[in-house]
Coordinates of C-alpha atoms in Angstrom, one line a residue:
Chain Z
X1 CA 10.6 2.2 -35.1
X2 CA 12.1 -0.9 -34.3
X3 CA 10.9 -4.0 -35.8
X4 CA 9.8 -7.2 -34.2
X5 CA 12.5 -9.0 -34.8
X6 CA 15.5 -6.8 -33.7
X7 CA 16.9 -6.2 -30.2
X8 CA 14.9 -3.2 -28.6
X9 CA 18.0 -1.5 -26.9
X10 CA 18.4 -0.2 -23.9
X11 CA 18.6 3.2 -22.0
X12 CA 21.9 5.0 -20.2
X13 CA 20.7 7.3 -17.7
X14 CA 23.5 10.5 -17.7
X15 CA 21.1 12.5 -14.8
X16 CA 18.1 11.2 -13.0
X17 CA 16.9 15.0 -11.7
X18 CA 15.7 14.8 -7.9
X19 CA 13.8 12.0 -8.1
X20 CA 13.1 9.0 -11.2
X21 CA 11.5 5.7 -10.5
X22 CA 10.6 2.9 -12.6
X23 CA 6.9 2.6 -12.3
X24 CA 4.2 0.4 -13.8
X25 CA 0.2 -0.7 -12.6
X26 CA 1.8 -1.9 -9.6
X27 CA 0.6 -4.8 -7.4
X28 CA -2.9 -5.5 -6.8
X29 CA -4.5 -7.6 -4.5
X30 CA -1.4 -8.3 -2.4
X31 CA -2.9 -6.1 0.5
X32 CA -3.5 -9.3 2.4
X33 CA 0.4 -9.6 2.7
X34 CA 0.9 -6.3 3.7
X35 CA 2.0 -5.6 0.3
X36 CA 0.5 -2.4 -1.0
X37 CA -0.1 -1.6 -4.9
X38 CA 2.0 0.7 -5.6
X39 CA 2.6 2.0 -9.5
X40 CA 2.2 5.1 -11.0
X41 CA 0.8 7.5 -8.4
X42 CA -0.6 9.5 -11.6
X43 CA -1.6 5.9 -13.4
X44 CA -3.6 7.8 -16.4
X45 CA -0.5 10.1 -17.4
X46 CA 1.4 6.4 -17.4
X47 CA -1.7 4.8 -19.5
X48 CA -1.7 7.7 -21.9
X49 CA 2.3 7.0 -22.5
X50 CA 2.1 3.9 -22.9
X51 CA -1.1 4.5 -25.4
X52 CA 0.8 7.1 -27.3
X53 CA 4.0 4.8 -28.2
X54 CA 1.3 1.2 -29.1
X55 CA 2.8 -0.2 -25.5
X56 CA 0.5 -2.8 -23.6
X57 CA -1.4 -1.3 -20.8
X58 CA 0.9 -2.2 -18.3
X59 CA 4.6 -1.7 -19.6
X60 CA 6.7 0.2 -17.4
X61 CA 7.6 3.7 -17.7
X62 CA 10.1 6.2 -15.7
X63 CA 8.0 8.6 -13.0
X64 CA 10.5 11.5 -13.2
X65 CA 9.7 14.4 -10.2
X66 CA 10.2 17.2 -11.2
X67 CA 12.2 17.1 -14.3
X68 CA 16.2 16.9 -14.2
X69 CA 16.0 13.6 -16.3
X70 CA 18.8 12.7 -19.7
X71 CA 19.0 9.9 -20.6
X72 CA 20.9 8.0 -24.0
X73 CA 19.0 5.9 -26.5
X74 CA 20.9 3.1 -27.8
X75 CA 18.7 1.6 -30.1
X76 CA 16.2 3.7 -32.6
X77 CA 13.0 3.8 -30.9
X78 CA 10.1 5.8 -30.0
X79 CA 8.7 7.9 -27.0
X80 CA 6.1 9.8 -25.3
X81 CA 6.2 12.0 -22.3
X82 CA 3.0 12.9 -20.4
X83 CA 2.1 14.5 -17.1
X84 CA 3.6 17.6 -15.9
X85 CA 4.5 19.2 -18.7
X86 CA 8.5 20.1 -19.0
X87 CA 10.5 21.6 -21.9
X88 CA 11.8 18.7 -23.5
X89 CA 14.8 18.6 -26.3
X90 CA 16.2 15.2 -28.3
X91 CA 19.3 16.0 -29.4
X92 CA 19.4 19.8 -29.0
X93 CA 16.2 20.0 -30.9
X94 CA 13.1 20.9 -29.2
X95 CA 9.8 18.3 -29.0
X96 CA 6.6 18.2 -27.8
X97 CA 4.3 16.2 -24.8
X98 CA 1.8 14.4 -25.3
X99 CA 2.6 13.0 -28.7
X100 CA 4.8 10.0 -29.5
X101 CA 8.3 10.8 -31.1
X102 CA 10.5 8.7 -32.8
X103 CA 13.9 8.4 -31.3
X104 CA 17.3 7.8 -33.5
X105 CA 20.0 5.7 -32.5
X106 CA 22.5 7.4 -30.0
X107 CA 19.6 10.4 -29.2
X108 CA 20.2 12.1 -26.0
X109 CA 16.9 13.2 -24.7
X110 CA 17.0 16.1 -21.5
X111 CA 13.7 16.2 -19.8
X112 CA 13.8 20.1 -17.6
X113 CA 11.7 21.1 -14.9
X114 CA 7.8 21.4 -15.3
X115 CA 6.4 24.6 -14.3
X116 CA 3.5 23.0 -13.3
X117 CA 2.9 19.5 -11.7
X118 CA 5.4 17.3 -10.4
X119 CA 5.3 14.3 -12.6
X120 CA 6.3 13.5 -15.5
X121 CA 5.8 10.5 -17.0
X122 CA 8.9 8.8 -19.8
X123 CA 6.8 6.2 -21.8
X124 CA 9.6 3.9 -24.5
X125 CA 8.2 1.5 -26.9
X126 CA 8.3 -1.9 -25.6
X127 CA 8.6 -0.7 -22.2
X128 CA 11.0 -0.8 -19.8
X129 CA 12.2 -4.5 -19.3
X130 CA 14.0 -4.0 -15.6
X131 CA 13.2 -7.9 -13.7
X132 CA 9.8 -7.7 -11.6
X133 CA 9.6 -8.2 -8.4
X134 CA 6.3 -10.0 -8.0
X135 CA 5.1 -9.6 -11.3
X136 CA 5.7 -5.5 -11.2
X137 CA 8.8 -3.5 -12.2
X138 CA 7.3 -0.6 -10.2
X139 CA 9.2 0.7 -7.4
X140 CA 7.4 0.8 -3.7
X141 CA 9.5 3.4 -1.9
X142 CA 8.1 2.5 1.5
X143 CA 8.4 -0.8 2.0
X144 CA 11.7 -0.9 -1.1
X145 CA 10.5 -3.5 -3.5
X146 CA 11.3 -3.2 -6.6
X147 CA 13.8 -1.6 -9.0
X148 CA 15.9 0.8 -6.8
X149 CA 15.6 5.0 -8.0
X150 CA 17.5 5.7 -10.9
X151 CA 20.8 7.3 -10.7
X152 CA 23.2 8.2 -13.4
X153 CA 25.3 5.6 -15.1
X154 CA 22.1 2.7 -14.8
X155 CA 21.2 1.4 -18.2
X156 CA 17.5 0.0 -18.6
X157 CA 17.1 -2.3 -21.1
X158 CA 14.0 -2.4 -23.2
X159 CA 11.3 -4.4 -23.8
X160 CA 8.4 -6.5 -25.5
X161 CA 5.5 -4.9 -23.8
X162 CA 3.9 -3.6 -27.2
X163 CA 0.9 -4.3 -29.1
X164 CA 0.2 -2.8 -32.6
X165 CA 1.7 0.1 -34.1
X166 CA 0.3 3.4 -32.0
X167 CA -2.4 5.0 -33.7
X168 CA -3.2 8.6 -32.0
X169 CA -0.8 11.2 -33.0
X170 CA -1.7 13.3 -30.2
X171 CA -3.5 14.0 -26.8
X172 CA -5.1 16.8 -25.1
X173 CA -2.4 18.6 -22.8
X174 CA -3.5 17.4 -19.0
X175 CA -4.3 21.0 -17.5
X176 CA -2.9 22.0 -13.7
X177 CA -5.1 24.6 -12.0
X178 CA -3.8 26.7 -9.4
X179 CA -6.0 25.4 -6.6
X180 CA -7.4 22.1 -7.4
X181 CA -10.5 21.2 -6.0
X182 CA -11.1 16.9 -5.1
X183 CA -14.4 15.8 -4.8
X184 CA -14.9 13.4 -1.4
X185 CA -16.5 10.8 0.1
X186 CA -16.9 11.5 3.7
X187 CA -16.0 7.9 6.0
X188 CA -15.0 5.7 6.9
X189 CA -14.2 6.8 10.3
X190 CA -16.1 10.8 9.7
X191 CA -17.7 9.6 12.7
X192 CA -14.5 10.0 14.7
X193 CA -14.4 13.4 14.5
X194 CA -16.0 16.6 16.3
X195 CA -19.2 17.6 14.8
X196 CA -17.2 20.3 12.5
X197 CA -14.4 18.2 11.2
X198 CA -16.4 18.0 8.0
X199 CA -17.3 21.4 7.7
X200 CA -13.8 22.6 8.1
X201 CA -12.8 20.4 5.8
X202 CA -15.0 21.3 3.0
X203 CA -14.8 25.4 4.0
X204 CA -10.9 25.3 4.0
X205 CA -8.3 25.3 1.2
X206 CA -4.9 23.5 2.5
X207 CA -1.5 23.9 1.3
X208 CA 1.1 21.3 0.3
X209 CA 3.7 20.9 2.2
X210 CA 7.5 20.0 1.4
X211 CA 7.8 16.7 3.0
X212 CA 4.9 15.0 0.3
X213 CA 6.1 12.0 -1.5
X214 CA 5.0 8.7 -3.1
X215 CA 3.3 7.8 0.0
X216 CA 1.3 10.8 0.3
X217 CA 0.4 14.2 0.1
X218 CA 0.6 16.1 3.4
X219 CA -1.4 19.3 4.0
X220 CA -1.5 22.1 6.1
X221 CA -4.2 24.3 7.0
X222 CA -6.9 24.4 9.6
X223 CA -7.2 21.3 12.1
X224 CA -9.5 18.8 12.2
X225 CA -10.1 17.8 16.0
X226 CA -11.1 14.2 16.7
X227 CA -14.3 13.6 18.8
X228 CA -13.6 9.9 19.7
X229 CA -9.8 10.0 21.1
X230 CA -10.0 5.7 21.4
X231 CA -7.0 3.5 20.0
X232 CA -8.3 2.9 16.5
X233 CA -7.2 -0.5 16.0
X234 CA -5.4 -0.6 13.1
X235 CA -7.2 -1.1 9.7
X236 CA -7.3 -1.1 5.9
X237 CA -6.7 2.5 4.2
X238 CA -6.3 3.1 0.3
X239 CA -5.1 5.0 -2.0
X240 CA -7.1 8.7 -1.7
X241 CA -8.1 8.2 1.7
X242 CA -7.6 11.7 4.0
X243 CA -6.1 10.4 7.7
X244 CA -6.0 12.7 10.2
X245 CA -3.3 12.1 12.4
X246 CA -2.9 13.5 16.3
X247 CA -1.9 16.8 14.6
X248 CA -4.9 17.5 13.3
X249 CA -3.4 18.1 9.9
X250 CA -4.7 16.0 6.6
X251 CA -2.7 13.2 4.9
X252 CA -3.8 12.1 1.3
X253 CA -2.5 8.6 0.7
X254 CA -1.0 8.1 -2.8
X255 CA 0.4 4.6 -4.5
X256 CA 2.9 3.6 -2.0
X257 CA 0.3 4.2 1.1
X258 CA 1.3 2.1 4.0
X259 CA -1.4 -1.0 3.7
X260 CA -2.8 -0.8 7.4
X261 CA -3.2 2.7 9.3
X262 CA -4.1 3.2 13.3
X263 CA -5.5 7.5 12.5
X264 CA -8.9 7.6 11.5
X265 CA -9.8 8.4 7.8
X266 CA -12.1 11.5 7.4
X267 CA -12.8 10.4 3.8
X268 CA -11.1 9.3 0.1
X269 CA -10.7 11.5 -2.6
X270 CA -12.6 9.8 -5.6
X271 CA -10.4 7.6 -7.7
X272 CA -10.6 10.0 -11.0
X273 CA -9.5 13.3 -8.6
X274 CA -6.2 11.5 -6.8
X275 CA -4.2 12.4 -10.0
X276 CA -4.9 16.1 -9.1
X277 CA -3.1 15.6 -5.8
X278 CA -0.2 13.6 -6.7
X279 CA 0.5 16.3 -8.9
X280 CA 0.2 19.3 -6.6
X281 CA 3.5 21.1 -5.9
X282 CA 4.4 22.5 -2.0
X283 CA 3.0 25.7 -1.5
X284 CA 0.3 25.2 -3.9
X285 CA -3.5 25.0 -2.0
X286 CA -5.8 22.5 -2.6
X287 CA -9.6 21.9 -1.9
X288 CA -12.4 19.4 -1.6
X289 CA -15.8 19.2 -2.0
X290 CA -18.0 16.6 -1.2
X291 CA -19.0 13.9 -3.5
X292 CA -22.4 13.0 -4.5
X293 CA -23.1 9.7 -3.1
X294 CA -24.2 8.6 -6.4
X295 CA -21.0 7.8 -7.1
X296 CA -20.9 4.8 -9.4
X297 CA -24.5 4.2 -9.1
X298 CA -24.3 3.4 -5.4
X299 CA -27.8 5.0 -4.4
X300 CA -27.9 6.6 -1.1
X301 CA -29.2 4.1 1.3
Chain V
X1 CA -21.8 -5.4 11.2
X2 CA -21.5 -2.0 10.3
X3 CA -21.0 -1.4 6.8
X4 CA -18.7 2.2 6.3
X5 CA -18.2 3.7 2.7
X6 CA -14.3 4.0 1.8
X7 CA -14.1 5.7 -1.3
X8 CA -15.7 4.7 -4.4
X9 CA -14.1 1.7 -4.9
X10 CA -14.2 0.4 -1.5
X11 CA -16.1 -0.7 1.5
X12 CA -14.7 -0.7 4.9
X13 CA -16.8 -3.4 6.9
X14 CA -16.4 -3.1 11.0
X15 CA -17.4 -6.4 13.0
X16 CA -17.8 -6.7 16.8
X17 CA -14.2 -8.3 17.3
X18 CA -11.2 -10.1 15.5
X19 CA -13.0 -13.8 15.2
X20 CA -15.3 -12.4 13.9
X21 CA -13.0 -10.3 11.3
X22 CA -11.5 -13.6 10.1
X23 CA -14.2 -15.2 10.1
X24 CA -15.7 -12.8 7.2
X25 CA -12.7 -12.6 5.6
X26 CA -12.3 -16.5 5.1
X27 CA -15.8 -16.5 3.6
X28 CA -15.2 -13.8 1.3
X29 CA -11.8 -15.3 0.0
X30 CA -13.3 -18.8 -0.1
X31 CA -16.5 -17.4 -2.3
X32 CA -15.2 -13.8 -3.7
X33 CA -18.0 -12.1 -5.0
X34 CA -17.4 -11.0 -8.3
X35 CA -15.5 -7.5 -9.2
X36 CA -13.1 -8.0 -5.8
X37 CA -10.1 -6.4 -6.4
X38 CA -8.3 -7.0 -3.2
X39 CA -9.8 -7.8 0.7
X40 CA -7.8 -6.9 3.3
X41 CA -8.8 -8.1 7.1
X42 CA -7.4 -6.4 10.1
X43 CA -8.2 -6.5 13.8
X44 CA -11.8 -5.1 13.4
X45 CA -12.2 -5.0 10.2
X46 CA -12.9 -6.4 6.6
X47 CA -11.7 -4.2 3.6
X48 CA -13.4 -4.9 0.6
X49 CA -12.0 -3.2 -2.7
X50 CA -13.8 -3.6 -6.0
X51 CA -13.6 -2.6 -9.4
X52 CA -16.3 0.0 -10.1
X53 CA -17.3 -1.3 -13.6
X54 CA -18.1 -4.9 -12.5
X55 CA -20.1 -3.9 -9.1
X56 CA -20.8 -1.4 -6.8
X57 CA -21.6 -1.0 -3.1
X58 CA -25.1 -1.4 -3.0
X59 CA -24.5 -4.9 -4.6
X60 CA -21.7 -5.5 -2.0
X61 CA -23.7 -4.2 0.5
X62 CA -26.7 -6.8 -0.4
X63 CA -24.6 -9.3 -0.5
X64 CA -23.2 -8.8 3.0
X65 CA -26.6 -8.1 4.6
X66 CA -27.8 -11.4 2.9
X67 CA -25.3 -13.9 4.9
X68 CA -26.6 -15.4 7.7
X69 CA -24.4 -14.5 11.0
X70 CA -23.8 -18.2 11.1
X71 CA -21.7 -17.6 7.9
X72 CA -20.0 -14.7 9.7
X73 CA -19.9 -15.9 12.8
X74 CA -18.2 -18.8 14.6
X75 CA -20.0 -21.7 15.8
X76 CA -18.8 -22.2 19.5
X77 CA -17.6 -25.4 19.0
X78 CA -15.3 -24.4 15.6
X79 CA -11.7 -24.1 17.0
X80 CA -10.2 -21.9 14.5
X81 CA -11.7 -20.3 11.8
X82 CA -8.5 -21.7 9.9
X83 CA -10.1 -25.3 10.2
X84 CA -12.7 -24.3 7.5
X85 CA -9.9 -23.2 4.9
X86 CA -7.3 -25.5 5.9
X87 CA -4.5 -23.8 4.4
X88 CA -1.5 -26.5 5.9
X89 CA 0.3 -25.1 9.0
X90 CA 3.5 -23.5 9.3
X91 CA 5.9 -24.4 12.2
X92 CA 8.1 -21.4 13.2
X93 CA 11.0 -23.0 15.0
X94 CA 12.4 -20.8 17.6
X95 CA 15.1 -20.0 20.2
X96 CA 13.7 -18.6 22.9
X97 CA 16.4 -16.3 24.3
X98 CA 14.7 -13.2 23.8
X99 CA 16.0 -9.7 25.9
X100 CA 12.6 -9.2 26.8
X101 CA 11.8 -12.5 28.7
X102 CA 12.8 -10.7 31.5
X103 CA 11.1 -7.8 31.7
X104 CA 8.1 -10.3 30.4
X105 CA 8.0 -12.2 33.3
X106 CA 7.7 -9.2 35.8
X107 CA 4.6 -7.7 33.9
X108 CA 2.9 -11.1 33.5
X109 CA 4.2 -12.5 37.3
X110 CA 5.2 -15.7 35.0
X111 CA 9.2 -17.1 35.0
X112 CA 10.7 -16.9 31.6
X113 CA 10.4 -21.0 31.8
X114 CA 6.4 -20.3 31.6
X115 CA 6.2 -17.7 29.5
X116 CA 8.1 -20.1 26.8
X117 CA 5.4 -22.8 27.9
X118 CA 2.4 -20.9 27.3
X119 CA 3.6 -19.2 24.4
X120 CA 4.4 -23.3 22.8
X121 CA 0.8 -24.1 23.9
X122 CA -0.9 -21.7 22.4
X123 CA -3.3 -22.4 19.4
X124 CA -2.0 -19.5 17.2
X125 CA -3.1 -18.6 13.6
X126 CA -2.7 -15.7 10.8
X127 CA -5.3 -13.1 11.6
X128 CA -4.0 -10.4 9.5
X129 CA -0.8 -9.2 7.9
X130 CA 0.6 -5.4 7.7
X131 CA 2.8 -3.1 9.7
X132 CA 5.6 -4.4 6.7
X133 CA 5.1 -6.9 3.8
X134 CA 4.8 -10.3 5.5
X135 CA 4.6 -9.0 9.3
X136 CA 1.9 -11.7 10.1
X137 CA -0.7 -10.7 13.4
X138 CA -0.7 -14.2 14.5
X139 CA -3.6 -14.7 16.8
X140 CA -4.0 -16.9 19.7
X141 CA -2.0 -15.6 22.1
X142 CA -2.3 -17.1 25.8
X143 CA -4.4 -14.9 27.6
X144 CA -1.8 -14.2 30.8
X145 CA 0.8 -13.6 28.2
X146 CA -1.1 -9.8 27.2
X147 CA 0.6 -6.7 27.5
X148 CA 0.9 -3.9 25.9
X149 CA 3.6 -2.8 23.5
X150 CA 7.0 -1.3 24.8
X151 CA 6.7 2.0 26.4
X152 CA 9.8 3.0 23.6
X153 CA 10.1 1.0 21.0
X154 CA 13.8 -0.1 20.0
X155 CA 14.8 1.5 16.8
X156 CA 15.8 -1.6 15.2
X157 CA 14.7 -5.1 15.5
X158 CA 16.5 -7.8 13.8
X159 CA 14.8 -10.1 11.0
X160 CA 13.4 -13.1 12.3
X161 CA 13.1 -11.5 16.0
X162 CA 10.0 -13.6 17.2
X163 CA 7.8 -10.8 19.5
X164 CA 4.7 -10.7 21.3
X165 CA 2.2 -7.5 22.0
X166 CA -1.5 -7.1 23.1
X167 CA -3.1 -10.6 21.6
X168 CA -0.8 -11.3 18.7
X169 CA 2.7 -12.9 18.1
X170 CA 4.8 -11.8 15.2
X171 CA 7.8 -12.5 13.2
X172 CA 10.1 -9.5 11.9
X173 CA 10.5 -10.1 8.5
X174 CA 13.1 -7.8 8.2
X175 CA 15.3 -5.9 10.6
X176 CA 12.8 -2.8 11.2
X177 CA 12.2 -0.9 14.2
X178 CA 9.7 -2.3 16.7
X179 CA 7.8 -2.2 19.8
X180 CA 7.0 -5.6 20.5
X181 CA 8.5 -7.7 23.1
X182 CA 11.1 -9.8 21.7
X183 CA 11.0 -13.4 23.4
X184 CA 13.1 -15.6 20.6
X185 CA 13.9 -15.4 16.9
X186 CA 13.5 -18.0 13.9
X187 CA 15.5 -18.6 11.2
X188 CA 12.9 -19.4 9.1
X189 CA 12.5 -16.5 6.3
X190 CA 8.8 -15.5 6.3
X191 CA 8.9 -13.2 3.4
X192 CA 10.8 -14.0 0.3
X193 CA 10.5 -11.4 -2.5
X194 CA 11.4 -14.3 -5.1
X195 CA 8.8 -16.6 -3.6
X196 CA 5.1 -16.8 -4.9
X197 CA 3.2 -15.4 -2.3
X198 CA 5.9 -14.2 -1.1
X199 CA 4.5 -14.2 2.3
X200 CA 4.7 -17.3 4.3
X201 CA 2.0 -16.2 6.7
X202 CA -1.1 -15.5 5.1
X203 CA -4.3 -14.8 7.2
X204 CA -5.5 -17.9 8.2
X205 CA -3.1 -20.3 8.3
X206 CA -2.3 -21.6 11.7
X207 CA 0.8 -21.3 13.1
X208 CA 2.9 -23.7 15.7
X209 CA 6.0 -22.7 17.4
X210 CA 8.5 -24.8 18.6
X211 CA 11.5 -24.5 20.8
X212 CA 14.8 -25.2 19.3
X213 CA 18.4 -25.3 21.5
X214 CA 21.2 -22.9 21.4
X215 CA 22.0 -23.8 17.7
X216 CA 20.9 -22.2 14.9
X217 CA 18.3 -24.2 12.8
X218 CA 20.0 -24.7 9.0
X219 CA 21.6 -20.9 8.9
X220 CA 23.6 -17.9 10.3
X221 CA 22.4 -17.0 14.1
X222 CA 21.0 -13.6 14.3
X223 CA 22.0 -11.3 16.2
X224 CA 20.4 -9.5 18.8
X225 CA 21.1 -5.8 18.2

């Protein structure tokens, strides 16, 4: 483990797989500015990492989709890798998720390809120390803020972002079912919709398609029609929320959501389910169920 | 008012029109109840996000349902809802020599010479910001100055093209595509990543532009694509 006073090293990305970002809690409350949060778009498999190696909450990790990552440890250290779960070797020997692992100098750690999920998340003691870009090193693929994608040959350097020595040895294994189910909260705009939007939405499984990303998961499966076929002036969406565009066919928004939409939003997938979807591979069918309105106390009024 | 749920950590509040969208959102961001974790105002709408273990809808909801329309509303004889949070003006200097004058003054019936005019006179503000991080709705448009948005929008629009669709002006903060009608451009940069807020245009501050000559004002002219 490195101590307090020596340098904490840095990080030499050999092979960034299909798709590695630097991602943190993102940027809250900048929505006003047309900034939208970004961060981890599976924020508790980046909280656990960070837990597992004694990292402050909010010290950035590497997102890593689907697999393909190697990267060279300078500087003794330690690690934890959660979320999808990949076969995972440091120098040629085998390791486990979901548990922090002390790293020695020079290691070379190769990160393969989950078999289930899509990411995977790199947590390093101290963090990693890349400059924020309004106080965030996460990277917002839509709008391009932040630290560009990794590719090989960029070396992160290492940070302070620790707290005391990590205490928990090891974490329940997150577990990916084969057809999810997300519980929802109908609105704001169900009342856009024909009478059976709803229905169809809760009767219906719908399959991920190809072109999902960090902005959100797009489905494919029965249409839902709209009832009202006014402009919607454009408005406030978040993270979870299910827009229906003119195609009839669903959109999840995940962290890098655009801040404003003009489609009506059938209804958000509850904060604790949206994991689920970011981590939902193409081909692979999801579902929903409503929510109880109860939701956070919120009695039904 | 017409209070819409928006997950559970959000609620979506509709109003009758955009006054009246600014309006709330300058009351909310003067007096923030507590728990808000970001509010977000658009052209009919308030978005009000809040962390779950502080409060919850119904309190939100209360809370909205308590205020008097005369704290949501304007008064008739308040001006701009800006001149209640008095955030300092920004001046946007511009040169008008937009390619879309023309085809400007055969929708509105107005010479180029009057669009320019009305668009100078016009007492503009921030409603709401989105489209792109710092791509400000600035309100206040001159009423014979409304049209719609391009028929095809151009697939790239130059930073600091100054455009005007529906009721709103706006600045490209960055070259982007766009569908706006572009009547001049600024130098000024609205959105600087390494400033904090990075966004010189935040809702509610009130905006004046005004004409500059063929020079560029203190940098590089931009281009028109």
């Amino acid at each position: 483990m490195t101590g307090s006073g020596e340098p904490p090293g840095e990080i030499a990305i050999v092979a960034s797989g299909p798709f590695a970002t630097v991602q943190d809690l993102g940027r809250p409350g900048l929505a006003h500015l047309g900034i939208t949060r970004s961060g981890a778009v599976d924020r508790p498999s980046l909280l656990l990492a960070n837990r597992l190696v004694g990292n402050l909450a909010g010290a950035a990790a590497i997102e890593i989709t689907y697999g393909g990552l190697i990267v060279r440890f300078s500087h003794p250290g330690m690690i934890a890798i959660t979320g999808a779960p990949c076969p995972l070797t440091l120098s040629d020997r085998e390791i486990g998720m979901y548990a922090p692992v002390d790293v020695p100098a020079g290691a070379l750690l190769r990160i393969g390809a989950p078999a289930r999920g899509v990411r995977t998340y790199l947590g390093i003691r101290g963090g990693v120390d890349v400059p924020a870009v309004l106080d965030s090193r996460s990277r917002d693929t839509l709008a391009g803020i932040g630290p560009e994608p990794l590719v090989a040959g960029v070396r992160l350097p290492l940070g302070q972002e620790k707290s005391d020595p990590p205490t928990i040895d090891l974490a329940p294994l997150a577990r990916y079912v084969d057809e999810p189910e997300l519980r929802v909260l109908t609105g704001p705009r169900a009342d856009w919709f024909a009478p059976d939007a709803v229905s169809t939405l809760w009767a219906n499984a719908y399959e991920v398609t190809a072109d999902s990303d960090r902005v959100g998961v797009r489905l494919r499966g029965p249409a839902m029609r709209r009832h009202l076929t006014a402009e919607l002036p454009s408005e406030a969406v978040v993270a979870g929320g299910i827009q229906i565009p003119p195609s009839g066919q669903p959109v999840i928004f995940l962290a890098d959501h655009p801040v404003t939409g003009g489609y009506p939003v059938l209804g958000v997938v509850v904060a604790k389910d949206l994991p689920l979807a970011a981590q939902c591979r193409p081909g692979q069918r999801l579902r929903f169920r409503p929510a109880r309105q109860a939701v956070n106390g919120l009695p039904a009024r | 008012m017409r209070i819409l749920p928006c997950g559970d950590e959000a609620l979506l509040v509709e109003v009758a029109n955009l006054r009246e969208a600014e309006e709330l959102y300058g009351r909310l961001r003067r007096d923030p109840p507590p728990g808000l974790t970001d509010l977000v105002p658009a052209a009919r709408t308030v978005l009000i996000a809040f962390d779950p273990a502080v409060t919850g809808p119904a309190r939100l909801q209360a809370l909205l349902h308590g205020m008097s329309p005369a704290d949501v509303t304007s008064p008739a004889d308040v001006t701009s809802p800006a001149d209640v949070t008095s955030p300092a003006t920004v001046t946007i200097p511009v040169r008008y020599d937009g390619p879309d004058l023309v085809d400007l003054a055969r929708l509105t019936g107005l010479s180029p010479a009057q669009i320019i005019e009305r668009h100078l006179r016009g007492r503009h503000r921030v409603a709401f910001c989105g489209f792109a991080p710092g791509f400000a709705y600035i309100a206040g448009l001159d009423p014979g100055l409304r049209v719609a948005r391009r028929d095809s929008p151009r697939t790239r629009v130059p930073a600091g093209a100054v455009a005007i669709a529906d009721e709103f002006s706006g600045v490209y903060p960055r070259a982007s595509p766009g569908g706006w009608h572009l009547i001049g451009r600024t130098d000024l940069a609205v959105f600087d990543l390494t400033r904090n807020p990075p966004a010189l245009l935040v809702p509610g501050t009130p905006v004046r532009f005004v004409a500059v000559g063929g020079a560029a004002v203190g940098g590089a002219a931009v281009a028109w694509a």
